[in-house]
């Protein structure tokens, strides 16, 4: 296990390095610079600023300097907000985005699985049709449309929930619904189809022949096997939720990381672009690693660690 | 309950399955009984309804689409077809256990052997975890699994096919059932392992006195361990008798055909004789004898009326007009109508 973890860690670092390099290359190849805007038209000021942020040096040197500072977890200063470092921005924005993301995942997974199980147990019944109807709607409606609808109806017309911002649990409801519906629908459909397959397996019949209660058969024998494909797509769903937060945060004026991410590109705020991208990538890579670990925990036939020499 | 009364008595059992194409009459009036401590083999080709019959006894027929439409199943005098699902759960695994065909799929791949062995015991007898594990170790020794203590913590994929079938048998036996239904227990196994598993059945029966219903299409298996045999064809039992009756004096042409189509090593050079044709369509089963279309001795009456049971000897019953002298007069009455 230790050997496997170390090996995975190395692969993760290499992945991250490739992402850093690609982002850097893409970033410097976009036309424009952080100081192109109208307020600093003075050429000497601009040259001095570029010197201050090392932007006058060749790209290779800039790249190496960036890698060097990353090694100490220093993401550098923000150019558009001179009194803040990227670390400050991440420290402020990430906890909020993380909270939104985590609650969304929990809501999506739990409701998706419950919906999928109900649909499978009442296969071709009314509950099945309702659940799959919800699922199809959830997959086909983009989250920004859903968000706008929710704000219009629940917040503006009926005044049940706050319209926007982030000031307490009740502020979380609408963005979480908007963000969780899509993944929930995907999980529900997947759980339903694998559950239907698992329920016809011999070991389920065997469990029934043992006289176990239906409750035990579903949760102990069937669900565990039915969850494998759900775990598989968790990686993709995580990435979807991550990028989904950018849009949703913008709509609900949530001060998370999404704001910095989008603004940094508009302002060509190089360190912030790099910082947010690298940070998000690292986060996603770690999550994918955890998904692989969960895999092995659910199904003993999948061993995460291979034999030596393989 | 009378001591001599059979432990299981099935009367006029009908099971149907509704499909998009119509209603399949899988079991069409099956009668048989099983005495205490006896092994009854139900033989027949694929699709004849033998597995459906065994699932009906366990009330494990998926409903919908399946349904027991008529008949009674008396287990120790209680009609299982009338029991509620909850009462039936208390019987499954405790009084009646079932062994499935394919040990590779009958065990849950994500749970340890120990969990799967003890869960039935813990559900029904409310014993402590330690007691249940103790019992599981005992039963694993009975079914011949070495190092039971270590093996308990392992998962099904760490066992070979034969060992898995032993685990499945252990699972069926752990609550000490009075009736064991084995649905093709050796079909998925190597021939060498088959013999071992059959011997295991014999040992277990001697030790516990459990009554066994063995569902199979393998006459070799039947010859080895069955006391009595019921031959099934197209949803009906057409011949029943002792092991000797069936193997030495088969009366029904279908039974004879079955025996002729078993390869025999002692008759080298003899051509194997298959039964020509295919079983009837159970969407609309024939009115008369279902075997008539394939029977070399078919008579006019066979296509019209299902043969009544003839007692060839006390133990040997057959449903065939060839054995019934009333066949001729019956045909005359039909012709007059």
Coordinates of C-alpha atoms in Angstrom, one line a residue:
Chain A
X1 CA 0.0 0.0 0.0
X2 CA 2.8 2.4 0.9
X3 CA 4.7 1.6 -2.2
X4 CA 1.5 2.2 -4.3
X5 CA 0.8 5.5 -2.5
X6 CA 4.4 6.7 -3.2
X7 CA 4.1 5.7 -6.8
X8 CA 0.8 7.4 -7.2
X9 CA 2.2 10.5 -5.5
X10 CA 5.0 10.7 -8.0
X11 CA 2.5 10.3 -10.9
X12 CA 0.3 13.0 -9.4
X13 CA 3.3 15.4 -9.2
X14 CA 4.2 14.8 -12.8
X15 CA 0.6 15.4 -13.8
X16 CA 0.6 18.6 -11.9
X17 CA 3.9 19.7 -13.5
X18 CA 2.5 19.1 -17.0
X19 CA -0.6 21.2 -16.1
X20 CA 1.6 24.0 -14.7
X21 CA 3.7 24.0 -17.9
X22 CA 0.7 23.9 -20.2
X23 CA -1.1 26.7 -18.3
X24 CA 2.1 28.8 -18.4
X25 CA 2.6 28.4 -22.1
X26 CA -1.1 29.1 -22.9
X27 CA -1.1 32.1 -20.5
X28 CA 2.0 33.8 -22.0
X29 CA 0.7 33.2 -25.5
X30 CA -2.5 35.2 -25.0
X31 CA -2.0 38.7 -26.3
X32 CA -1.9 41.5 -23.8
X33 CA -0.3 42.1 -20.5
X34 CA -1.6 43.1 -17.0
X35 CA -0.6 46.7 -17.6
X36 CA -2.2 47.3 -20.9
X37 CA -5.2 49.0 -19.4
X38 CA -5.7 52.8 -19.7
X39 CA -4.5 53.9 -16.2
X40 CA -0.8 53.0 -16.7
X41 CA -0.1 54.4 -20.1
X42 CA 3.2 55.9 -18.9
X43 CA 5.9 53.7 -20.5
X44 CA 8.5 54.1 -17.7
X45 CA 5.9 53.2 -15.1
X46 CA 5.0 50.1 -17.1
X47 CA 8.6 49.1 -17.5
X48 CA 9.2 49.5 -13.8
X49 CA 6.1 47.4 -13.0
X50 CA 7.2 44.7 -15.4
X51 CA 10.6 44.7 -13.7
X52 CA 8.9 44.5 -10.3
X53 CA 6.9 41.4 -11.3
X54 CA 9.9 39.8 -13.3
X55 CA 7.9 40.2 -16.5
X56 CA 10.8 41.7 -18.3
X57 CA 12.8 38.5 -18.0
X58 CA 12.7 35.8 -20.7
X59 CA 9.8 33.3 -20.4
X60 CA 12.1 30.5 -19.4
X61 CA 13.4 32.4 -16.4
X62 CA 9.9 33.5 -15.5
X63 CA 8.8 29.9 -15.6
X64 CA 11.7 28.7 -13.5
X65 CA 11.2 31.4 -10.9
X66 CA 7.5 30.5 -10.7
X67 CA 8.3 26.8 -10.2
X68 CA 10.8 27.8 -7.5
X69 CA 8.2 29.8 -5.6
X70 CA 5.6 27.1 -6.0
X71 CA 7.9 24.6 -4.3
X72 CA 7.5 26.7 -1.2
X73 CA 3.8 26.9 -1.7
X74 CA 4.1 30.6 -2.5
X75 CA 1.8 31.5 -5.4
X76 CA 3.2 35.0 -5.7
X77 CA 1.5 38.4 -5.6
X78 CA -1.7 39.5 -7.3
X79 CA -1.0 42.1 -9.9
X80 CA -4.5 43.6 -10.1
X81 CA -4.8 43.8 -6.4
X82 CA -1.3 44.9 -5.4
X83 CA -1.9 44.7 -1.6
X84 CA -2.8 41.0 -1.7
X85 CA -1.0 37.7 -2.5
X86 CA -2.5 34.9 -4.4
X87 CA -2.3 32.9 -1.2
X88 CA -4.5 35.5 0.5
X89 CA -7.1 35.2 -2.3
X90 CA -7.1 31.4 -2.2
X91 CA -7.3 31.4 1.6
X92 CA -10.4 33.6 1.5
X93 CA -12.1 32.1 -1.6
X94 CA -11.4 28.4 -1.3
X95 CA -13.2 27.7 2.0
X96 CA -16.4 29.1 0.6
X97 CA -16.1 27.3 -2.7
X98 CA -15.1 24.1 -0.9
X99 CA -18.2 24.4 1.4
X100 CA -20.4 24.9 -1.6
X101 CA -18.8 22.0 -3.5
X102 CA -18.8 19.5 -0.6
X103 CA -22.5 20.2 0.3
X104 CA -23.3 19.9 -3.4
X105 CA -21.6 16.5 -3.7
X106 CA -23.2 15.2 -0.5
X107 CA -26.7 16.3 -1.6
X108 CA -26.1 15.0 -5.1
X109 CA -24.8 11.6 -4.0
X110 CA -27.4 10.9 -1.3
X111 CA -30.4 12.1 -3.3
X112 CA -29.2 10.5 -6.5
X113 CA -28.7 7.1 -4.8
X114 CA -32.0 7.2 -3.0
X115 CA -33.8 8.2 -6.2
X116 CA -32.0 5.4 -8.2
X117 CA -32.9 2.7 -5.6
X118 CA -36.5 3.8 -5.5
X119 CA -36.7 3.7 -9.3
X120 CA -35.1 0.2 -9.4
X121 CA -37.3 -1.3 -6.7
X122 CA -40.4 0.0 -8.4
X123 CA -39.2 -0.9 -11.8
X124 CA -41.6 0.3 -14.5
X125 CA -43.9 1.6 -11.8
X126 CA -45.1 5.1 -11.2
X127 CA -42.2 5.9 -8.8
X128 CA -39.8 4.8 -11.5
X129 CA -41.3 7.1 -14.1
X130 CA -41.3 10.1 -11.7
X131 CA -37.7 9.5 -10.6
X132 CA -36.5 9.1 -14.2
X133 CA -38.5 12.1 -15.3
X134 CA -36.7 14.2 -12.6
X135 CA -33.4 12.7 -13.8
X136 CA -34.0 13.6 -17.4
X137 CA -34.9 17.1 -16.5
X138 CA -31.9 17.4 -14.2
X139 CA -29.6 16.3 -17.0
X140 CA -31.1 18.5 -19.7
X141 CA -31.5 21.7 -17.8
X142 CA -28.1 23.6 -17.5
X143 CA -27.3 24.7 -14.0
X144 CA -27.3 28.5 -14.8
X145 CA -30.8 28.3 -16.2
X146 CA -32.0 26.3 -13.2
X147 CA -30.3 28.9 -10.9
X148 CA -32.1 31.8 -12.6
X149 CA -35.4 30.0 -12.4
X150 CA -34.9 29.2 -8.7
X151 CA -34.0 32.8 -7.9
X152 CA -37.0 34.1 -9.8
X153 CA -39.5 31.7 -8.2
X154 CA -38.3 30.8 -4.8
X155 CA -36.5 34.0 -3.9
X156 CA -38.1 36.8 -5.8
X157 CA -41.7 35.7 -6.3
X158 CA -42.3 33.7 -3.2
X159 CA -39.6 35.3 -1.0
X160 CA -38.8 32.0 0.7
X161 CA -35.1 32.1 0.4
X162 CA -32.4 34.8 0.0
X163 CA -31.7 35.9 -3.6
X164 CA -27.9 35.9 -3.4
X165 CA -24.6 36.2 -1.4
X166 CA -23.2 34.0 1.3
X167 CA -24.2 34.8 4.8
X168 CA -25.6 31.6 6.4
X169 CA -27.1 28.2 5.8
X170 CA -30.3 29.5 4.1
X171 CA -28.1 31.2 1.5
X172 CA -26.7 27.8 0.6
X173 CA -30.0 26.2 -0.5
X174 CA -30.5 27.7 -3.9
X175 CA -26.9 27.4 -5.2
X176 CA -26.6 23.9 -3.9
X177 CA -29.9 22.8 -5.6
X178 CA -28.8 24.5 -8.9
X179 CA -25.4 22.8 -8.8
X180 CA -26.4 19.4 -7.4
X181 CA -29.4 18.7 -9.8
X182 CA -27.2 17.7 -12.8
X183 CA -24.9 15.3 -10.9
X184 CA -27.8 13.9 -8.9
X185 CA -29.6 13.0 -12.1
X186 CA -26.6 11.2 -13.5
X187 CA -26.1 9.3 -10.3
X188 CA -29.8 8.4 -10.1
X189 CA -29.9 7.0 -13.6
X190 CA -26.7 5.0 -13.1
X191 CA -27.7 3.7 -9.7
X192 CA -31.0 2.6 -11.1
X193 CA -29.5 0.7 -14.0
X194 CA -26.8 -1.1 -12.0
X195 CA -29.3 -1.8 -9.2
X196 CA -31.6 -3.4 -11.7
X197 CA -28.8 -5.6 -12.9
X198 CA -27.5 -6.4 -9.4
X199 CA -31.0 -7.4 -8.2
X200 CA -31.2 -10.2 -10.7
X201 CA -27.9 -11.7 -9.6
X202 CA -27.7 -15.1 -8.0
X203 CA -26.3 -13.8 -4.7
X204 CA -29.4 -11.6 -4.2
X205 CA -31.5 -14.7 -4.7
X206 CA -29.3 -16.5 -2.3
X207 CA -29.7 -13.7 0.3
X208 CA -33.5 -14.0 -0.2
X209 CA -33.2 -17.8 0.2
X210 CA -31.5 -17.2 3.5
X211 CA -34.6 -15.4 4.7
X212 CA -32.9 -12.0 5.1
X213 CA -35.2 -8.9 5.3
X214 CA -35.6 -6.9 2.1
X215 CA -33.9 -3.9 3.9
X216 CA -30.8 -6.0 4.6
X217 CA -30.8 -7.4 1.1
X218 CA -30.9 -4.0 -0.5
X219 CA -28.4 -2.1 1.7
X220 CA -26.0 -4.9 2.6
X221 CA -26.0 -7.1 -0.5
X222 CA -27.2 -5.0 -3.5
X223 CA -26.2 -1.4 -2.9
X224 CA -22.5 -2.1 -2.4
X225 CA -22.2 -3.8 -5.7
X226 CA -24.5 -1.2 -7.4
X227 CA -22.3 1.7 -6.3
X228 CA -19.2 0.7 -8.2
X229 CA -20.1 2.5 -11.4
X230 CA -21.2 5.5 -9.3
X231 CA -17.8 5.7 -7.8
X232 CA -16.2 5.5 -11.2
X233 CA -18.0 8.6 -12.5
X234 CA -17.4 10.5 -9.2
X235 CA -14.1 11.8 -10.7
X236 CA -15.8 13.3 -13.7
X237 CA -18.7 14.6 -11.6
X238 CA -16.2 16.3 -9.2
X239 CA -14.6 18.1 -12.1
X240 CA -18.0 19.1 -13.3
X241 CA -19.1 20.5 -9.9
X242 CA -15.7 22.3 -9.6
X243 CA -16.2 24.2 -12.9
X244 CA -19.9 24.5 -12.2
X245 CA -19.1 26.5 -9.0
X246 CA -17.5 29.3 -11.2
X247 CA -20.8 30.0 -12.9
X248 CA -23.0 29.5 -9.9
X249 CA -20.8 31.6 -7.7
X250 CA -21.0 34.4 -10.3
X251 CA -24.9 34.1 -10.4
X252 CA -25.4 34.1 -6.7
X253 CA -22.6 36.6 -6.0
X254 CA -20.8 34.1 -3.8
X255 CA -17.3 35.3 -2.8
X256 CA -15.6 32.0 -3.7
X257 CA -12.7 31.2 -5.9
X258 CA -14.7 31.4 -9.1
X259 CA -14.7 35.2 -9.1
X260 CA -10.9 35.4 -8.9
X261 CA -10.6 32.8 -11.5
X262 CA -12.7 34.6 -14.1
X263 CA -11.4 38.1 -13.2
X264 CA -7.8 37.0 -13.3
X265 CA -8.1 36.0 -16.9
X266 CA -9.8 39.3 -17.9
X267 CA -7.0 41.3 -16.2
X268 CA -4.2 39.0 -17.4
X269 CA -3.3 38.7 -13.7
X270 CA -0.7 36.1 -14.4
X271 CA 0.0 34.9 -10.8
X272 CA -3.7 34.6 -10.0
X273 CA -4.4 32.6 -13.3
X274 CA -1.5 30.2 -12.5
X275 CA -2.4 30.0 -8.8
X276 CA -6.1 29.2 -9.2
X277 CA -5.5 26.7 -12.0
X278 CA -2.7 24.9 -10.2
X279 CA -4.6 24.9 -6.9
X280 CA -7.8 23.5 -8.5
X281 CA -5.8 20.9 -10.5
X282 CA -4.0 19.8 -7.4
X283 CA -7.4 19.5 -5.6
X284 CA -8.9 17.5 -8.4
X285 CA -5.9 15.2 -8.6
X286 CA -6.1 14.4 -4.9
X287 CA -9.9 13.8 -5.1
X288 CA -9.3 11.3 -8.0
X289 CA -6.8 9.5 -5.9
X290 CA -9.3 9.3 -3.0
X291 CA -11.9 7.9 -5.5
X292 CA -9.4 5.1 -6.4
X293 CA -8.9 4.3 -2.7
X294 CA -12.7 4.1 -2.2
X295 CA -12.9 1.7 -5.1
X296 CA -10.7 -0.8 -3.3
X297 CA -12.7 -0.4 -0.1
X298 CA -16.0 -1.2 -1.8
X299 CA -14.8 -4.2 -3.9
X300 CA -12.2 -6.4 -2.4
X301 CA -11.4 -7.9 -5.8
X302 CA -9.9 -4.5 -6.8
X303 CA -6.5 -4.2 -5.2
X304 CA -5.0 -0.8 -5.4
X305 CA -1.5 -2.0 -4.8
X306 CA 0.0 -4.2 -7.4
X307 CA 2.6 -6.9 -6.9
X308 CA 6.3 -5.9 -6.9
X309 CA 7.8 -5.7 -10.4
X310 CA 4.6 -5.0 -12.2
Chain B
X1 CA -48.3 -34.1 12.6
X2 CA -48.3 -37.8 11.8
X3 CA -44.8 -39.3 11.9
X4 CA -45.2 -41.1 8.7
X5 CA -46.6 -38.1 6.9
X6 CA -44.3 -36.7 4.2
X7 CA -42.3 -33.6 5.2
X8 CA -43.3 -32.0 1.9
X9 CA -46.4 -32.6 -0.2
X10 CA -47.0 -30.7 -3.4
X11 CA -50.5 -30.8 -4.9
X12 CA -51.6 -29.7 -8.3
X13 CA -49.0 -26.9 -8.4
X14 CA -49.4 -24.4 -11.3
X15 CA -47.0 -21.6 -12.0
X16 CA -47.3 -19.1 -14.8
X17 CA -45.2 -16.2 -16.1
X18 CA -46.7 -13.3 -17.9
X19 CA -44.6 -11.9 -20.7
X20 CA -45.1 -9.5 -23.5
X21 CA -45.6 -12.5 -25.8
X22 CA -48.3 -14.1 -23.6
X23 CA -48.5 -16.3 -20.5
X24 CA -46.0 -19.1 -20.1
X25 CA -47.4 -22.1 -18.3
X26 CA -44.1 -23.2 -16.7
X27 CA -45.6 -25.7 -14.2
X28 CA -48.9 -27.2 -15.1
X29 CA -50.2 -29.3 -12.2
X30 CA -47.3 -31.0 -10.4
X31 CA -47.9 -33.5 -7.6
X32 CA -45.2 -35.1 -5.5
X33 CA -44.2 -35.8 -2.0
X34 CA -41.0 -36.1 -0.1
X35 CA -40.6 -38.4 3.0
X36 CA -38.4 -37.4 5.9
X37 CA -34.7 -38.2 5.3
X38 CA -35.2 -39.0 1.7
X39 CA -33.6 -37.7 -1.4
X40 CA -35.9 -37.0 -4.3
X41 CA -34.5 -36.2 -7.7
X42 CA -36.5 -34.1 -10.1
X43 CA -35.0 -34.7 -13.6
X44 CA -35.9 -33.3 -16.9
X45 CA -34.4 -31.2 -19.7
X46 CA -33.9 -27.4 -19.6
X47 CA -37.1 -25.5 -19.5
X48 CA -39.3 -28.3 -18.2
X49 CA -40.1 -26.4 -15.0
X50 CA -38.0 -28.2 -12.5
X51 CA -36.2 -25.0 -11.2
X52 CA -39.5 -23.1 -11.2
X53 CA -41.0 -25.9 -9.0
X54 CA -38.2 -25.6 -6.5
X55 CA -38.4 -21.8 -6.5
X56 CA -42.1 -22.1 -5.9
X57 CA -41.5 -24.2 -2.8
X58 CA -39.2 -21.4 -1.5
X59 CA -41.7 -18.8 -2.7
X60 CA -38.8 -17.2 -4.6
X61 CA -40.6 -16.8 -7.9
X62 CA -40.3 -13.1 -8.9
X63 CA -43.9 -11.7 -8.8
X64 CA -44.5 -10.1 -11.3
X65 CA -44.0 -11.7 -13.8
X66 CA -44.3 -15.1 -12.1
X67 CA -47.3 -16.4 -10.1
X68 CA -48.4 -19.5 -8.3
X69 CA -51.9 -19.7 -9.9
X70 CA -53.1 -22.9 -8.2
X71 CA -52.1 -25.8 -6.0
X72 CA -50.8 -26.3 -2.5
X73 CA -47.4 -26.8 -1.0
X74 CA -47.6 -28.5 2.4
X75 CA -44.5 -28.3 4.4
X76 CA -45.0 -30.2 7.7
X77 CA -48.7 -29.7 7.2
X78 CA -48.5 -25.9 6.7
X79 CA -49.6 -24.6 3.2
X80 CA -46.7 -22.4 2.1
X81 CA -48.7 -20.9 -0.7
X82 CA -50.9 -19.2 1.9
X83 CA -48.2 -17.8 4.2
X84 CA -47.4 -14.1 4.3
X85 CA -44.1 -13.0 3.0
X86 CA -42.9 -12.3 6.6
X87 CA -43.8 -15.8 7.8
X88 CA -42.2 -17.2 4.7
X89 CA -39.0 -15.3 5.6
X90 CA -38.9 -17.1 8.9
X91 CA -39.0 -20.5 7.1
X92 CA -36.4 -19.7 4.4
X93 CA -33.0 -20.6 5.4
X94 CA -34.2 -22.0 8.7
X95 CA -36.6 -24.9 7.8
X96 CA -36.0 -25.0 4.1
X97 CA -32.7 -24.0 2.5
X98 CA -31.6 -23.8 -1.0
X99 CA -28.4 -24.4 -2.9
X100 CA -27.8 -22.7 -6.2
X101 CA -26.4 -23.9 -9.4
X102 CA -23.4 -21.6 -10.0
X103 CA -21.2 -21.1 -7.0
X104 CA -19.3 -18.4 -8.9
X105 CA -22.3 -16.1 -8.8
X106 CA -24.2 -17.3 -5.7
X107 CA -21.7 -15.6 -3.3
X108 CA -21.6 -11.8 -2.9
X109 CA -18.2 -10.7 -4.1
X110 CA -18.1 -7.7 -1.7
X111 CA -18.7 -9.5 1.6
X112 CA -16.5 -11.9 3.5
X113 CA -17.3 -15.5 3.7
X114 CA -17.7 -15.2 7.4
X115 CA -20.3 -12.4 7.0
X116 CA -22.3 -14.3 4.4
X117 CA -22.2 -17.5 6.5
X118 CA -23.3 -16.0 9.7
X119 CA -25.9 -13.4 8.6
X120 CA -28.7 -16.0 8.2
X121 CA -28.0 -17.4 11.6
X122 CA -27.8 -14.0 13.2
X123 CA -31.0 -12.9 11.6
X124 CA -33.1 -16.0 12.6
X125 CA -31.6 -17.2 15.8
X126 CA -30.4 -13.9 17.3
X127 CA -27.1 -15.4 18.5
X128 CA -24.1 -13.3 19.4
X129 CA -21.4 -12.7 16.8
X130 CA -18.9 -14.9 18.6
X131 CA -21.4 -17.8 18.8
X132 CA -22.3 -17.4 15.1
X133 CA -18.6 -17.5 14.1
X134 CA -18.0 -20.6 16.2
X135 CA -20.9 -22.3 14.5
X136 CA -19.6 -21.1 11.1
X137 CA -16.2 -22.7 11.8
X138 CA -17.9 -25.9 12.8
X139 CA -20.0 -26.1 9.7
X140 CA -17.0 -25.2 7.5
X141 CA -15.3 -28.2 8.9
X142 CA -18.3 -30.4 8.2
X143 CA -18.3 -29.4 4.5
X144 CA -14.6 -29.9 4.3
X145 CA -12.9 -26.5 4.2
X146 CA -9.4 -26.5 5.6
X147 CA -8.3 -23.7 7.9
X148 CA -11.8 -22.4 8.5
X149 CA -10.7 -19.7 10.9
X150 CA -8.5 -17.9 8.4
X151 CA -10.9 -18.7 5.5
X152 CA -13.7 -16.9 7.3
X153 CA -12.0 -13.5 6.7
X154 CA -11.5 -14.1 3.0
X155 CA -13.7 -13.0 0.1
X156 CA -15.3 -15.3 -2.5
X157 CA -12.8 -14.6 -5.2
X158 CA -10.1 -16.2 -3.1
X159 CA -11.9 -19.6 -3.3
X160 CA -11.9 -22.1 -6.1
X161 CA -15.2 -23.2 -7.6
X162 CA -15.5 -26.4 -5.6
X163 CA -14.6 -24.6 -2.4
X164 CA -17.2 -22.0 -3.1
X165 CA -19.9 -24.7 -3.6
X166 CA -18.9 -26.1 -0.2
X167 CA -19.4 -22.6 1.2
X168 CA -22.8 -22.3 -0.4
X169 CA -23.7 -25.7 1.1
X170 CA -22.4 -24.6 4.5
X171 CA -24.6 -21.4 4.2
X172 CA -27.6 -23.6 3.5
X173 CA -26.9 -25.9 6.4
X174 CA -25.9 -23.4 9.1
X175 CA -29.5 -23.1 10.5
X176 CA -30.0 -26.9 10.4
X177 CA -32.8 -27.0 7.9
X178 CA -35.1 -30.0 7.6
X179 CA -35.4 -29.7 3.9
X180 CA -32.6 -28.9 1.4
X181 CA -33.4 -27.9 -2.2
X182 CA -30.4 -28.3 -4.4
X183 CA -30.9 -26.8 -7.8
X184 CA -28.3 -28.4 -10.1
X185 CA -25.6 -28.2 -7.4
X186 CA -23.0 -29.9 -9.5
X187 CA -23.7 -28.6 -13.0
X188 CA -21.1 -25.8 -12.9
X189 CA -18.4 -28.0 -11.4
X190 CA -15.6 -30.2 -12.7
X191 CA -16.4 -33.9 -12.9
X192 CA -13.9 -34.7 -10.1
X193 CA -15.3 -32.0 -7.9
X194 CA -18.8 -33.2 -8.7
X195 CA -18.2 -36.6 -7.1
X196 CA -16.8 -34.9 -4.0
X197 CA -19.8 -32.7 -3.6
X198 CA -22.2 -35.6 -4.1
X199 CA -20.4 -37.6 -1.4
X200 CA -20.7 -34.5 0.8
X201 CA -24.5 -34.6 0.3
X202 CA -24.6 -38.2 1.4
X203 CA -22.4 -37.6 4.4
X204 CA -24.5 -34.6 5.5
X205 CA -27.8 -36.5 5.0
X206 CA -26.5 -39.4 7.1
X207 CA -25.3 -37.0 9.9
X208 CA -28.3 -34.7 10.0
X209 CA -31.2 -36.7 8.5
X210 CA -32.1 -33.7 6.2
X211 CA -34.5 -34.4 3.4
X212 CA -33.2 -33.4 0.0
X213 CA -34.8 -32.4 -3.3
X214 CA -32.2 -32.6 -6.0
X215 CA -33.0 -30.8 -9.2
X216 CA -30.8 -32.0 -12.1
X217 CA -30.6 -33.0 -15.7
X218 CA -27.7 -35.2 -15.0
X219 CA -28.8 -38.9 -14.7
X220 CA -25.4 -39.9 -13.5
X221 CA -25.8 -37.6 -10.4
X222 CA -29.3 -39.0 -9.9
X223 CA -28.2 -42.7 -10.0
X224 CA -25.6 -41.9 -7.3
X225 CA -27.6 -40.3 -4.6
X226 CA -31.4 -40.3 -5.3
X227 CA -33.8 -42.6 -3.4
X228 CA -36.7 -41.6 -5.6
X229 CA -36.9 -40.0 -8.9
X230 CA -39.6 -37.8 -10.5
X231 CA -39.2 -37.2 -14.3
X232 CA -40.6 -33.9 -15.5
X233 CA -41.6 -32.9 -19.0
X234 CA -43.2 -29.7 -20.2
X235 CA -44.4 -28.6 -16.8
X236 CA -45.7 -32.0 -15.7
X237 CA -44.4 -34.9 -13.8
X238 CA -44.8 -37.9 -16.1
X239 CA -43.1 -40.7 -14.1
X240 CA -42.1 -41.3 -10.6
X241 CA -40.5 -44.2 -8.9
X242 CA -37.6 -45.6 -6.9
X243 CA -34.1 -45.3 -8.2
X244 CA -34.2 -48.9 -9.4
X245 CA -37.7 -48.5 -11.0
X246 CA -36.6 -45.7 -13.2
X247 CA -33.2 -47.0 -14.1
X248 CA -34.1 -50.6 -14.7
X249 CA -37.8 -50.5 -15.7
X250 CA -38.5 -47.1 -17.2
X251 CA -42.1 -47.1 -18.5
X252 CA -42.6 -43.7 -20.1
X253 CA -41.1 -43.4 -23.6
X254 CA -39.6 -40.1 -22.5
X255 CA -37.8 -41.6 -19.6
X256 CA -36.5 -44.4 -21.9
X257 CA -35.3 -41.8 -24.3
X258 CA -33.5 -39.9 -21.6
X259 CA -31.7 -43.0 -20.4
X260 CA -30.8 -43.9 -24.0
X261 CA -29.3 -40.5 -24.5
X262 CA -26.8 -40.9 -21.7
X263 CA -23.3 -41.8 -23.1
X264 CA -22.2 -45.1 -21.7
X265 CA -18.6 -46.3 -21.4
X266 CA -19.5 -50.0 -21.3
X267 CA -21.2 -49.9 -24.6
X268 CA -18.4 -48.8 -26.8
X269 CA -19.2 -48.3 -30.4
X270 CA -23.0 -48.1 -29.8
X271 CA -24.5 -45.0 -31.3
X272 CA -25.9 -42.5 -28.9
X273 CA -29.7 -42.1 -29.4
X274 CA -31.0 -38.5 -28.9
X275 CA -34.7 -37.8 -28.5
X276 CA -35.8 -36.3 -31.8
X277 CA -37.7 -33.0 -31.8
X278 CA -38.1 -30.3 -29.2
X279 CA -40.3 -29.8 -26.2
X280 CA -43.7 -28.1 -26.8
X281 CA -44.2 -24.4 -26.7
X282 CA -45.4 -23.6 -23.2
X283 CA -47.3 -20.5 -24.3
X284 CA -49.9 -22.9 -25.6
X285 CA -49.2 -26.4 -24.3
X286 CA -50.8 -29.3 -26.0
X287 CA -54.1 -30.6 -24.6
X288 CA -52.9 -34.2 -24.6
X289 CA -49.6 -35.7 -23.6
X290 CA -46.9 -33.1 -24.2
X291 CA -44.5 -35.8 -25.4
X292 CA -46.8 -37.1 -28.1
X293 CA -45.2 -35.1 -30.9
X294 CA -41.8 -36.7 -30.2
X295 CA -43.0 -40.1 -29.0
X296 CA -42.2 -43.1 -31.3
X297 CA -45.3 -45.0 -29.9
X298 CA -47.8 -42.2 -30.2
X299 CA -51.5 -43.2 -30.4
X300 CA -54.5 -41.2 -31.4
X301 CA -55.6 -40.8 -27.8
X302 CA -52.2 -39.2 -26.8
X303 CA -52.9 -36.1 -28.7
X304 CA -56.4 -35.6 -27.2
X305 CA -56.2 -36.4 -23.5
X306 CA -53.4 -36.1 -20.9
X307 CA -52.9 -39.6 -19.6
X308 CA -54.1 -40.4 -16.1
X309 CA -51.7 -41.8 -13.6
X310 CA -51.2 -45.5 -13.7
X311 CA -49.7 -47.4 -10.7
X312 CA -47.2 -49.7 -12.4
X313 CA -46.1 -50.8 -8.9
X314 CA -46.8 -49.3 -5.5
X315 CA -43.8 -47.1 -5.8
X316 CA -43.7 -46.6 -9.5
X317 CA -46.3 -44.3 -11.1
X318 CA -46.4 -43.3 -14.8
X319 CA -48.6 -41.0 -16.9
X320 CA -48.7 -42.8 -20.2
X321 CA -51.6 -44.3 -22.3
X322 CA -49.3 -47.2 -23.2
X323 CA -49.7 -48.4 -19.6
X324 CA -53.4 -47.8 -19.4
X325 CA -55.9 -50.3 -20.8
X326 CA -58.6 -47.7 -20.7
X327 CA -56.9 -45.9 -23.5
X328 CA -58.9 -47.7 -26.2
X329 CA -62.4 -47.2 -24.6
X330 CA -61.6 -43.6 -23.8
X331 CA -60.8 -43.0 -27.5
X332 CA -64.1 -44.5 -28.4
X333 CA -66.0 -42.2 -26.1
X334 CA -64.2 -39.2 -27.6
X335 CA -65.0 -40.3 -31.1
X336 CA -68.7 -40.6 -30.2
X337 CA -68.9 -37.1 -28.8

